[in-house]
Amino acid sequence: MINCQRGDYLFDLIIIGAGPAGLTSAIYALRSGLEVLLIEREIYGGKMNLTNEITNYPGHTKIAGIELSKQMFESVKSLGIKIEYDQVIRTRLNDDIKFVCTEQEEFSAVSVIIANGLKTKHLGCIGEKEFFGKGVSYCAICDGFFFKNKNVIIAGGGNTALEDAIYLSNICKKVNIIVRKNCFRAEEFLVDLIKSTENICVFFETEILEIKGDNKVNSVILENNCVQKEVEIDAVFIAIGQQPENEAFSEIKMDRFGYFDSDETCTTNIEGVFVAGDCRVKFLRQIVTATSDGATAASLAIKYLKKHKFVHSGTSVGVE
Ligand SMILES: Cc1cc2nc3c(=O)[nH]c(=O)nc-3n(C[C@H](O)[C@H](O)[C@H](O)COP(=O)(O)OP(=O)(O)OC[C@H]3O[C@@H](n4cnc5c(N)ncnc54)[C@H](O)[C@@H]3O)c2cc1C
């Protein structure tokens, strides 16, 4: 039985992250009558917002990522979600009552679901930070439109980089793909598409050393085979992958790459704390697997609350 008598407001469940995993958790938890707080640092929908067309989510032959985000959020909103737009920076999860600190406030709950996805990898070259939003972008679908008929670079050799290049080739004058290795790490049909697209050029074994400009990107310094050259360019799209961002949750066991060490049950080494979606060790990182995790994590959180005979009673809590 949980001893959680406190004057402060105590939620049944705090969900961190409003991507497909977090939003699905919210639907399940709210439908079972839990008092839920959803914390999101950017906009609801998570990585779905970066996808132009989603063609592999059941029920939709084709849907824009932004539209699917909106639809999922509408379901959550109609169930009366409380949402806080802020970044979670610290947590204390080991005790019966869990504390979640954002940049502005501290919140408490009996159970927590972490559905914080992954963070986009950075190149780490000179000028990348400085020109972010001024020609440096991590989202071709969001920002490609601003570079209509311009010359752009895509950094990366995986599926995302190639998909982005194909997308941009329909908007931009010329798309240069810069790949550090000597080959792509992408599906064959994408590689074939790249080869047959006239305004796409590929540079293997090439690195971006510096991004230059004044108040916006003007050029990059590239290095190939120890030879450096400056190339005029209007934008640099970076698509070199993603990595976990789980430092704020150091009490939870992780694998050596920093993913939460969990399985299909979404449970962790801490009772009452669950992880859902891309942030945990898993085979396939997609919307459908994130929503599946969200449902599992919420169902187990509900079970946890019931097991501990937790009963919500207004602004504080009661325990049977
Ligand atoms: C370019 C691209 C295209 C893709 N295309 C497809 C596709 O066509 N089909 C498909 O099925 N999948 C696709 N995916 C993968 C899919 O988008 C992800 O697998 C899915 O969004 C993961 O959901 P999630 O809820 O786990 O994480 P996310 O969608 O990443 O959501 C996590 C949320 O948590 C928030 N957050 C993170 N840290 C904090 C914090 N500390 N405090 C508060 N909030 C925080 C983030 O802002 C974000 O909103 C694509 C991914 C990318 C990058």
Short mmCIF file of C-alpha atoms and ligand atoms in Angstrom, two decimals:
data_model
loop_
_atom_site.label_atom_id
_atom_site.label_comp_id
_atom_site.label_asym_id
_atom_site.label_seq_id
_atom_site.Cartn_x
_atom_site.Cartn_y
_atom_site.Cartn_z
CA MET A 1 0.00 0.00 0.00
CA ILE A 2 1.43 3.38 -0.95
CA ASN A 3 1.74 6.01 1.75
CA CYS A 4 1.27 9.19 -0.20
CA GLN A 5 -0.33 11.77 2.06
CA ARG A 6 0.83 15.13 0.84
CA GLY A 7 -0.66 18.58 0.61
CA ASP A 8 0.66 19.16 -2.89
CA TYR A 9 -1.22 18.01 -5.91
CA LEU A 10 -0.38 14.42 -6.66
CA PHE A 11 -1.16 13.01 -10.08
CA ASP A 12 -1.88 9.34 -10.61
CA LEU A 13 0.37 9.37 -13.63
CA ILE A 14 2.82 11.71 -15.30
CA ILE A 15 3.62 11.03 -18.96
CA ILE A 16 6.79 12.60 -20.34
CA GLY A 17 6.64 13.19 -24.09
CA ALA A 18 3.65 13.73 -26.38
CA GLY A 19 4.78 11.66 -29.35
CA PRO A 20 2.69 8.67 -30.49
CA ALA A 21 3.82 6.62 -27.46
CA GLY A 22 2.95 9.30 -24.90
CA LEU A 23 -0.34 10.25 -26.57
CA THR A 24 -1.48 6.61 -26.68
CA SER A 25 -0.55 6.16 -23.01
CA ALA A 26 -2.65 9.23 -22.25
CA ILE A 27 -5.70 7.82 -24.08
CA TYR A 28 -5.58 4.53 -22.16
CA ALA A 29 -4.91 6.18 -18.80
CA LEU A 30 -7.59 8.88 -19.17
CA ARG A 31 -10.18 6.34 -20.32
CA SER A 32 -9.59 4.38 -17.14
CA GLY A 33 -10.24 7.50 -15.06
CA LEU A 34 -6.69 8.36 -13.99
CA GLU A 35 -5.57 11.92 -13.19
CA VAL A 36 -2.90 12.40 -15.82
CA LEU A 37 -0.36 15.13 -16.49
CA LEU A 38 1.32 15.10 -19.88
CA ILE A 39 4.60 17.06 -20.16
CA GLU A 40 5.92 18.03 -23.60
CA ARG A 41 8.84 20.35 -24.32
CA GLU A 42 7.95 21.19 -27.94
CA ILE A 43 4.75 20.39 -29.80
CA TYR A 44 2.49 17.33 -29.54
CA GLY A 45 3.09 14.61 -32.14
CA GLY A 46 6.85 14.18 -31.67
CA LYS A 47 8.73 12.81 -34.66
CA MET A 48 5.49 12.28 -36.59
CA ASN A 49 5.69 16.00 -37.37
CA LEU A 50 8.88 15.40 -39.35
CA THR A 51 7.22 13.00 -41.75
CA ASN A 52 5.66 14.35 -44.89
CA GLU A 53 3.63 11.28 -45.75
CA ILE A 54 2.95 8.31 -43.51
CA THR A 55 1.91 5.31 -45.55
CA ASN A 56 2.45 2.49 -43.05
CA TYR A 57 0.11 3.35 -40.20
CA PRO A 58 -2.99 1.12 -40.29
CA GLY A 59 -6.23 2.87 -41.16
CA HIS A 60 -4.56 5.50 -43.33
CA THR A 61 -3.49 4.77 -46.90
CA LYS A 62 -1.57 8.03 -46.78
CA ILE A 63 -1.58 10.78 -44.17
CA ALA A 64 0.63 13.81 -43.44
CA GLY A 65 2.57 13.41 -40.18
CA ILE A 66 1.23 16.72 -38.89
CA GLU A 67 -2.33 15.56 -39.55
CA LEU A 68 -1.86 12.24 -37.72
CA SER A 69 -0.34 14.17 -34.78
CA LYS A 70 -3.40 16.42 -34.73
CA GLN A 71 -5.81 13.47 -34.84
CA MET A 72 -4.04 11.67 -31.97
CA PHE A 73 -3.94 14.87 -29.93
CA GLU A 74 -7.66 15.52 -30.53
CA SER A 75 -8.46 12.12 -28.96
CA VAL A 76 -6.39 13.01 -25.90
CA LYS A 77 -7.87 16.51 -25.68
CA SER A 78 -11.43 15.20 -25.86
CA LEU A 79 -10.69 13.05 -22.79
CA GLY A 80 -9.65 16.14 -20.81
CA ILE A 81 -5.86 15.94 -20.62
CA LYS A 82 -3.83 18.35 -18.51
CA ILE A 83 -0.78 19.33 -20.50
CA GLU A 84 2.32 21.26 -19.45
CA TYR A 85 4.65 22.58 -22.18
CA ASP A 86 8.10 22.44 -20.59
CA GLN A 87 11.27 20.38 -20.64
CA VAL A 88 11.83 17.69 -18.01
CA ILE A 89 15.35 18.20 -16.68
CA ARG A 90 15.49 16.00 -13.56
CA THR A 91 13.56 13.22 -11.85
CA ARG A 92 13.47 11.39 -8.50
CA LEU A 93 11.77 8.10 -9.16
CA ASN A 94 12.98 5.60 -6.57
CA ASP A 95 10.43 6.31 -3.83
CA ASP A 96 6.68 5.61 -3.77
CA ILE A 97 6.02 9.18 -4.84
CA LYS A 98 7.87 10.16 -7.98
CA PHE A 99 9.08 13.70 -8.62
CA VAL A 100 9.45 15.18 -12.08
CA CYS A 101 11.18 18.57 -12.41
CA THR A 102 10.80 20.75 -15.44
CA GLU A 103 12.64 24.01 -16.05
CA GLN A 104 9.80 25.87 -14.30
CA GLU A 105 8.21 23.54 -11.76
CA GLU A 106 8.23 20.28 -9.84
CA PHE A 107 5.37 17.79 -10.23
CA SER A 108 4.62 14.58 -8.34
CA ALA A 109 2.81 11.39 -9.20
CA VAL A 110 2.42 7.79 -8.10
CA SER A 111 3.51 6.44 -11.47
CA VAL A 112 5.46 7.76 -14.45
CA ILE A 113 5.66 6.81 -18.12
CA ILE A 114 8.71 8.08 -19.99
CA ALA A 115 8.06 8.38 -23.73
CA ASN A 116 10.72 10.91 -24.68
CA GLY A 117 11.81 9.45 -28.01
CA LEU A 118 15.30 10.08 -29.36
CA LYS A 119 17.32 13.18 -30.13
CA THR A 120 18.65 14.08 -33.50
CA LYS A 121 22.42 13.61 -33.95
CA HIS A 122 24.53 16.66 -34.76
CA LEU A 123 27.52 16.87 -37.10
CA GLY A 124 29.61 18.80 -34.57
CA CYS A 125 31.30 20.95 -37.23
CA ILE A 126 32.10 24.67 -36.97
CA GLY A 127 29.06 26.84 -37.75
CA GLU A 128 26.43 24.11 -37.24
CA LYS A 129 25.06 25.62 -34.02
CA GLU A 130 25.51 29.21 -35.13
CA PHE A 131 23.54 28.76 -38.37
CA PHE A 132 20.78 26.51 -36.98
CA GLY A 133 17.55 28.07 -38.28
CA LYS A 134 19.55 30.25 -40.69
CA GLY A 135 20.15 27.59 -43.31
CA VAL A 136 21.06 24.64 -41.09
CA SER A 137 18.11 22.29 -40.60
CA TYR A 138 17.41 18.82 -39.21
CA CYS A 139 14.08 18.51 -40.98
CA ALA A 140 13.88 18.62 -44.77
CA ILE A 141 10.12 18.28 -44.71
CA CYS A 142 9.68 21.19 -42.33
CA ASP A 143 12.19 23.59 -43.94
CA GLY A 144 12.67 22.44 -47.55
CA PHE A 145 10.02 24.88 -48.76
CA PHE A 146 12.24 27.86 -47.75
CA PHE A 147 14.89 26.79 -50.26
CA LYS A 148 12.81 26.60 -53.43
CA ASN A 149 15.08 26.65 -56.52
CA LYS A 150 18.19 26.89 -54.31
CA ASN A 151 21.26 24.68 -54.00
CA VAL A 152 21.32 22.57 -50.87
CA ILE A 153 23.37 19.89 -49.13
CA ILE A 154 22.14 16.81 -47.32
CA ALA A 155 24.57 15.24 -44.85
CA GLY A 156 24.06 11.49 -44.33
CA GLY A 157 23.93 8.19 -46.14
CA GLY A 158 21.02 6.33 -44.52
CA ASN A 159 17.35 5.95 -45.44
CA THR A 160 16.35 9.30 -43.90
CA ALA A 161 19.05 11.23 -45.78
CA LEU A 162 18.05 9.63 -49.08
CA GLU A 163 14.33 10.15 -48.51
CA ASP A 164 15.07 13.78 -47.65
CA ALA A 165 17.20 14.19 -50.80
CA ILE A 166 14.40 12.85 -52.99
CA TYR A 167 11.89 15.13 -51.28
CA LEU A 168 14.16 18.18 -51.72
CA SER A 169 14.93 17.35 -55.34
CA ASN A 170 11.32 18.28 -56.14
CA ILE A 171 11.73 21.73 -54.55
CA CYS A 172 15.37 22.73 -54.85
CA LYS A 173 17.53 23.41 -57.90
CA LYS A 174 20.30 21.02 -56.91
CA VAL A 175 20.72 18.59 -54.02
CA ASN A 176 24.22 17.44 -53.03
CA ILE A 177 24.42 14.40 -50.76
CA ILE A 178 27.56 14.37 -48.60
CA VAL A 179 28.43 10.90 -47.28
CA ARG A 180 31.39 10.28 -44.95
CA LYS A 181 31.66 6.61 -45.88
CA ASN A 182 32.25 5.15 -49.33
CA CYS A 183 28.69 3.80 -49.72
CA PHE A 184 25.08 4.33 -48.65
CA ARG A 185 23.45 2.45 -45.74
CA ALA A 186 19.99 2.57 -47.24
CA GLU A 187 17.36 0.45 -48.95
CA GLU A 188 18.15 -0.48 -52.54
CA PHE A 189 15.04 1.15 -54.03
CA LEU A 190 16.05 4.49 -52.50
CA VAL A 191 19.60 4.18 -53.84
CA ASP A 192 18.16 3.45 -57.32
CA LEU A 193 15.88 6.47 -57.04
CA ILE A 194 18.82 8.69 -56.07
CA LYS A 195 20.84 7.44 -59.05
CA SER A 196 18.01 8.19 -61.46
CA THR A 197 17.22 11.69 -60.17
CA GLU A 198 18.90 14.27 -62.37
CA ASN A 199 19.37 17.12 -59.90
CA ILE A 200 20.92 14.96 -57.14
CA CYS A 201 24.74 14.64 -56.88
CA VAL A 202 26.52 12.32 -54.44
CA PHE A 203 29.92 12.89 -52.82
CA PHE A 204 31.26 9.84 -50.98
CA GLU A 205 34.14 9.90 -48.47
CA THR A 206 33.53 13.58 -47.95
CA GLU A 207 33.16 15.49 -44.70
CA ILE A 208 31.68 18.89 -43.87
CA LEU A 209 34.37 20.70 -41.89
CA GLU A 210 32.71 24.08 -41.55
CA ILE A 211 29.46 25.87 -42.37
CA LYS A 212 30.04 29.53 -43.23
CA GLY A 213 27.91 32.62 -43.77
CA ASP A 214 26.98 36.05 -42.48
CA ASN A 215 23.41 36.14 -41.17
CA LYS A 216 22.59 32.96 -43.14
CA VAL A 217 24.47 30.02 -44.67
CA ASN A 218 26.52 30.95 -47.77
CA SER A 219 29.02 28.12 -48.14
CA VAL A 220 30.57 24.99 -46.64
CA ILE A 221 34.12 23.73 -46.45
CA LEU A 222 34.29 20.12 -47.58
CA GLU A 223 37.17 17.71 -47.23
CA ASN A 224 37.79 14.72 -49.48
CA ASN A 225 41.01 12.74 -49.42
CA CYS A 226 42.75 15.45 -47.35
CA VAL A 227 41.82 18.08 -49.96
CA GLN A 228 39.64 20.94 -48.75
CA LYS A 229 37.41 23.12 -50.89
CA GLU A 230 34.79 25.79 -50.27
CA VAL A 231 31.44 25.29 -52.01
CA GLU A 232 28.69 27.91 -52.25
CA ILE A 233 25.42 26.62 -50.83
CA ASP A 234 22.11 27.96 -49.51
CA ALA A 235 21.23 25.34 -46.90
CA VAL A 236 22.61 22.30 -45.09
CA PHE A 237 20.14 19.58 -44.08
CA ILE A 238 21.55 17.19 -41.51
CA ALA A 239 20.18 13.63 -41.51
CA ILE A 240 22.79 11.47 -39.77
CA GLY A 241 20.54 9.66 -37.32
CA GLN A 242 19.28 9.79 -33.79
CA GLN A 243 20.42 8.83 -30.28
CA PRO A 244 18.84 8.39 -26.82
CA GLU A 245 18.52 11.42 -24.57
CA ASN A 246 17.91 9.75 -21.23
CA GLU A 247 20.36 11.59 -18.95
CA ALA A 248 17.55 13.14 -16.87
CA PHE A 249 16.46 9.63 -15.82
CA SER A 250 19.71 8.24 -14.43
CA GLU A 251 18.01 5.97 -11.85
CA ILE A 252 16.62 3.81 -14.65
CA LYS A 253 18.78 1.01 -16.00
CA MET A 254 20.03 1.59 -19.55
CA ASP A 255 22.02 -0.43 -22.05
CA ARG A 256 25.51 0.65 -23.11
CA PHE A 257 24.10 2.88 -25.85
CA GLY A 258 21.87 4.77 -23.40
CA TYR A 259 18.51 3.18 -24.35
CA PHE A 260 16.24 2.22 -21.42
CA ASP A 261 16.81 -1.43 -20.67
CA SER A 262 13.25 -2.70 -21.02
CA ASP A 263 11.25 -5.19 -23.08
CA GLU A 264 7.74 -5.57 -24.48
CA THR A 265 6.29 -5.07 -20.97
CA CYS A 266 7.73 -1.51 -20.88
CA THR A 267 8.65 -2.04 -17.22
CA THR A 268 11.89 -0.76 -15.66
CA ASN A 269 14.03 -1.56 -12.64
CA ILE A 270 11.82 0.87 -10.66
CA GLU A 271 8.30 -0.14 -9.67
CA GLY A 272 5.70 2.28 -11.01
CA VAL A 273 8.02 3.66 -13.73
CA PHE A 274 7.48 2.58 -17.33
CA VAL A 275 9.15 3.44 -20.63
CA ALA A 276 7.46 3.52 -24.04
CA GLY A 277 8.43 4.04 -27.67
CA ASP A 278 11.76 4.81 -29.31
CA CYS A 279 13.55 5.55 -26.00
CA ARG A 280 13.80 1.89 -24.99
CA VAL A 281 15.75 -1.05 -26.37
CA LYS A 282 13.68 -2.43 -29.24
CA PHE A 283 13.85 -4.03 -32.64
CA LEU A 284 11.65 -1.67 -34.67
CA ARG A 285 11.22 2.07 -34.06
CA GLN A 286 8.02 3.10 -35.80
CA ILE A 287 4.76 4.87 -34.99
CA VAL A 288 2.88 1.59 -34.74
CA THR A 289 5.38 0.12 -32.23
CA ALA A 290 5.41 3.38 -30.25
CA THR A 291 1.60 3.38 -29.93
CA SER A 292 1.71 -0.28 -28.95
CA ASP A 293 4.20 0.51 -26.17
CA GLY A 294 2.05 3.43 -25.06
CA ALA A 295 -0.96 1.13 -24.59
CA THR A 296 1.10 -1.49 -22.74
CA ALA A 297 2.81 1.02 -20.44
CA ALA A 298 -0.49 2.71 -19.51
CA SER A 299 -2.23 -0.63 -18.88
CA LEU A 300 0.57 -1.68 -16.53
CA ALA A 301 0.54 1.71 -14.81
CA ILE A 302 -3.21 1.27 -14.19
CA LYS A 303 -2.54 -2.22 -12.79
CA TYR A 304 0.23 -0.82 -10.56
CA LEU A 305 -2.07 1.86 -9.16
CA LYS A 306 -4.80 -0.72 -8.50
CA LYS A 307 -2.38 -3.16 -6.88
CA HIS A 308 -1.33 -0.49 -4.43
CA LYS A 309 -4.99 0.36 -3.77
CA PHE A 310 -4.31 3.92 -4.77
CA VAL A 311 -7.43 6.10 -4.75
CA HIS A 312 -7.41 9.65 -5.98
CA SER A 313 -9.29 12.20 -3.87
CA GLY A 314 -9.03 15.73 -5.22
CA THR A 315 -6.04 17.92 -4.53
CA SER A 316 -4.27 15.47 -2.28
CA VAL A 317 -4.43 11.71 -2.15
CA GLY A 318 -6.15 9.08 -0.14
CA VAL A 319 -4.98 5.55 0.46
CA GLU A 320 -7.30 2.67 1.20
C1 LIG B 1 12.28 11.77 -40.58
C2 LIG B 1 11.51 10.62 -39.95
C3 LIG B 1 10.55 9.95 -40.68
C4 LIG B 1 9.82 8.89 -40.12
N1 LIG B 1 8.85 8.26 -40.86
C5 LIG B 1 8.10 7.29 -40.29
C6 LIG B 1 7.03 6.65 -41.02
O1 LIG B 1 6.77 6.98 -42.19
N2 LIG B 1 6.33 5.68 -40.39
C7 LIG B 1 6.57 5.27 -39.10
O2 LIG B 1 5.87 4.40 -38.59
N3 LIG B 1 7.57 5.85 -38.41
C8 LIG B 1 8.34 6.84 -38.96
N4 LIG B 1 9.35 7.42 -38.24
C9 LIG B 1 9.62 6.94 -36.87
C10 LIG B 1 8.58 7.45 -35.90
O3 LIG B 1 8.36 8.83 -36.12
C11 LIG B 1 9.04 7.20 -34.47
O4 LIG B 1 9.33 5.83 -34.31
C12 LIG B 1 7.96 7.59 -33.46
O5 LIG B 1 7.59 8.95 -33.60
C13 LIG B 1 8.45 7.36 -32.03
O6 LIG B 1 7.49 7.78 -31.15
P1 LIG B 1 7.84 8.17 -29.62
O7 LIG B 1 6.56 8.64 -29.03
O8 LIG B 1 8.57 7.06 -29.00
O9 LIG B 1 8.90 9.37 -29.72
P2 LIG B 1 8.81 10.79 -30.43
O10 LIG B 1 7.88 10.78 -31.57
O11 LIG B 1 10.22 11.17 -30.66
O12 LIG B 1 8.19 11.71 -29.29
C14 LIG B 1 8.89 12.03 -28.13
C15 LIG B 1 8.36 13.34 -27.56
O13 LIG B 1 8.97 13.57 -26.29
C16 LIG B 1 9.32 14.94 -26.18
N5 LIG B 1 10.43 15.04 -25.21
C17 LIG B 1 11.67 14.52 -25.32
N6 LIG B 1 12.41 14.78 -24.22
C18 LIG B 1 11.60 15.51 -23.40
C19 LIG B 1 11.80 16.10 -22.12
N7 LIG B 1 12.96 15.98 -21.46
N8 LIG B 1 10.80 16.80 -21.56
C20 LIG B 1 9.59 16.92 -22.21
N9 LIG B 1 9.35 16.37 -23.44
C21 LIG B 1 10.34 15.67 -24.02
C22 LIG B 1 9.74 15.32 -27.61
O14 LIG B 1 9.65 16.73 -27.80
C23 LIG B 1 8.73 14.54 -28.43
O15 LIG B 1 7.57 15.29 -28.70
C24 LIG B 1 10.08 8.48 -38.78
C25 LIG B 1 11.06 9.15 -38.04
C26 LIG B 1 11.78 10.21 -38.61
C27 LIG B 1 12.82 10.93 -37.78
#
